GROMACS .gro file of C-alpha atoms in nm:
model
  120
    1UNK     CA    1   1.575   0.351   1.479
    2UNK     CA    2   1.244   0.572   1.493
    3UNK     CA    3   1.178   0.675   1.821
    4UNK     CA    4   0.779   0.679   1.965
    5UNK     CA    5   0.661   0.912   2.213
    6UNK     CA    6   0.350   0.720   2.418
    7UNK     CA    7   0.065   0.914   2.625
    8UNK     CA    8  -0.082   0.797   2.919
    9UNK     CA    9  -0.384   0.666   2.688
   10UNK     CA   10  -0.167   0.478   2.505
   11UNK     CA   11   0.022   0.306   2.809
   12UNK     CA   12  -0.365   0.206   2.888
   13UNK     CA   13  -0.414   0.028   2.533
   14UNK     CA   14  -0.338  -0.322   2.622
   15UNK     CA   15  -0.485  -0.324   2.968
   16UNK     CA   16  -0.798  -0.187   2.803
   17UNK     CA   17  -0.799  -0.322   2.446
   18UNK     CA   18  -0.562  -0.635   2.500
   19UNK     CA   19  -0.405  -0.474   2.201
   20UNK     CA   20  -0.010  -0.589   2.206
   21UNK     CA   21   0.169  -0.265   2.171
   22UNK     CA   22   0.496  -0.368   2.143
   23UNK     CA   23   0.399  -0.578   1.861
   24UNK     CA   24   0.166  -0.341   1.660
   25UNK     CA   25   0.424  -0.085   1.712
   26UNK     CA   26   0.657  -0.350   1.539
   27UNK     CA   27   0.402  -0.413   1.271
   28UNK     CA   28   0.380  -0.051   1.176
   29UNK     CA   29   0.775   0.067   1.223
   30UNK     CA   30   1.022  -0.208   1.238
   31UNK     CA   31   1.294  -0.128   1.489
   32UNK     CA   32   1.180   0.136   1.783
   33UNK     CA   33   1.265   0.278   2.089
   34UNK     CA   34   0.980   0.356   2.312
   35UNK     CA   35   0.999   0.677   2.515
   36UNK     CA   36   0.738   0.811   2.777
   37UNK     CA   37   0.764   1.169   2.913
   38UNK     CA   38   0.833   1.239   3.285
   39UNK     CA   39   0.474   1.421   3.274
   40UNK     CA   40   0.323   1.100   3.184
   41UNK     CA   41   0.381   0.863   3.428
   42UNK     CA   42   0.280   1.172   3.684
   43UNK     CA   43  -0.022   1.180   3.496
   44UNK     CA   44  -0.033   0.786   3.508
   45UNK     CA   45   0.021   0.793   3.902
   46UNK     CA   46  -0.229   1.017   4.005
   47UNK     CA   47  -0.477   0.808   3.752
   48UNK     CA   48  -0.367   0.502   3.964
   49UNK     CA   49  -0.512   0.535   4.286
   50UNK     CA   50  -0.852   0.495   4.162
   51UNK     CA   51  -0.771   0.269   3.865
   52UNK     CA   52  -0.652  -0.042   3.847
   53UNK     CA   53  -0.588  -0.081   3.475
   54UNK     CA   54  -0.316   0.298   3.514
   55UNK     CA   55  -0.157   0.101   3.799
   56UNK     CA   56  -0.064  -0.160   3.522
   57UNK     CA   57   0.015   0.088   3.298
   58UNK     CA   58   0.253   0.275   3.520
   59UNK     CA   59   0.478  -0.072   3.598
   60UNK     CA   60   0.484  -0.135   3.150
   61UNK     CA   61   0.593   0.243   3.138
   62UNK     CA   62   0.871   0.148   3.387
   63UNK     CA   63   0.979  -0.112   3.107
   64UNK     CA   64   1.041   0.270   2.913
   65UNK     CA   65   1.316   0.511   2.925
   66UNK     CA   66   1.193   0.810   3.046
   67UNK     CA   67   1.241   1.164   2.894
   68UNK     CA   68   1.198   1.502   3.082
   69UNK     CA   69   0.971   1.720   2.927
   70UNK     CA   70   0.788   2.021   3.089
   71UNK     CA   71   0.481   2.168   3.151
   72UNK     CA   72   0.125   1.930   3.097
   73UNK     CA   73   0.166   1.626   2.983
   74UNK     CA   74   0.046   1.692   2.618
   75UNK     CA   75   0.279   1.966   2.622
   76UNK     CA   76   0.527   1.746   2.689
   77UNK     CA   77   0.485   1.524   2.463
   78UNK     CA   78   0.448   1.781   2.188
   79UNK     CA   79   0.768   1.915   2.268
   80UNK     CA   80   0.964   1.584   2.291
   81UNK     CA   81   0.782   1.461   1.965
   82UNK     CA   82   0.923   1.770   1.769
   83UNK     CA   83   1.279   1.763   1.942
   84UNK     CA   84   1.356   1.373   1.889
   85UNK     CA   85   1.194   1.374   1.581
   86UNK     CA   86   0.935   1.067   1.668
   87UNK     CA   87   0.622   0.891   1.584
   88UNK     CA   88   0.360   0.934   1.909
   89UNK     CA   89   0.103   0.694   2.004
   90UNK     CA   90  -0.199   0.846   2.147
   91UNK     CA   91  -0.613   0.800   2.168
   92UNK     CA   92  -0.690   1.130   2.300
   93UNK     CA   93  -0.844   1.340   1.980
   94UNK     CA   94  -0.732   1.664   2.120
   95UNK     CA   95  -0.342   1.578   2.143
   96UNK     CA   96  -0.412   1.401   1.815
   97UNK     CA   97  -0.597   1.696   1.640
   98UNK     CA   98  -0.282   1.909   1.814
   99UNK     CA   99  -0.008   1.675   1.662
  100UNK     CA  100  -0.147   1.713   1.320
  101UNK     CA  101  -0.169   2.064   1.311
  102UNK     CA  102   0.200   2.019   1.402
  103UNK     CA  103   0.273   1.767   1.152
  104UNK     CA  104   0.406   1.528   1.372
  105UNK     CA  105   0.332   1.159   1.284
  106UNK     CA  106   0.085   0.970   1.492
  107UNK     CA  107  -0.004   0.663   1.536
  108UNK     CA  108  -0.373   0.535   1.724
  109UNK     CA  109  -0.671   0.278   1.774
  110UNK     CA  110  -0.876   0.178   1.503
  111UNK     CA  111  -1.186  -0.057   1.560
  112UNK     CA  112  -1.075  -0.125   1.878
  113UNK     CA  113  -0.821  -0.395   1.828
  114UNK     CA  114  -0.519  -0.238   1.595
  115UNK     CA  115  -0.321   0.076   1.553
  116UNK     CA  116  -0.295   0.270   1.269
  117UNK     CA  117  -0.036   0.549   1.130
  118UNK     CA  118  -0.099   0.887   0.972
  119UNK     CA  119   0.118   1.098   0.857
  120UNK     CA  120   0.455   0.888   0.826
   0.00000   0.00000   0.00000
């Protein structure tokens, strides 16, 4: 089962996009487990006291397990992409341009309505 690492952006997707994660992520990998790092959903809360759309984000990450991972939260997700071996699902172009340097497989929004993979 591959396992995918989501960002805070990513958690934001459907609220923002009404793009069906669950199901794209289906689309593109089969059978996954979604993870979200600790340093995300503090990311997430401190997003949701002025937006609504991370409020609805943080209760879908709930739906998550949750993996510890220190330091920022791109940092964190770096490091838990590399240890578990998985697939993340971001927007943000830096963690993106980060991930590839990396070579760590990523998977984001095109056009506004799908996801897309590079380098599975």
């Amino acid at each position: 089962m591959q396992a995918v690492v989501l960002d805070a952006n990513a958690l934001l997707l459907p609220f923002q996009f009404r793009v069906n994660l669950e199901a794209e992520l289906r689309r593109l990998l089969g059978e996954h487990e979604i993870l979200v790092p600790s340093a995300v959903l503090d990311e997430l809360k401190g997003l949701a006291r002025s937006l609504r759309e991370a409020r609805s984000a943080l209760k879908l990450a709930g739906q998550f397990q949750v993996v510890d991972g220190t330091g920022e939260a791109d940092d964190a997700i770096l490091e838990a992409a590399s240890r578990l071996k998985a697939v993340v699902v971001s927007n943000d172009a830096a963690l993106l341009r980060r991930l590839k340097e990396a070579r760590i497989p990523r998977i984001f929004l095109r056009s506004r309505s799908h996801l897309v993979a590079e380098g599975l």
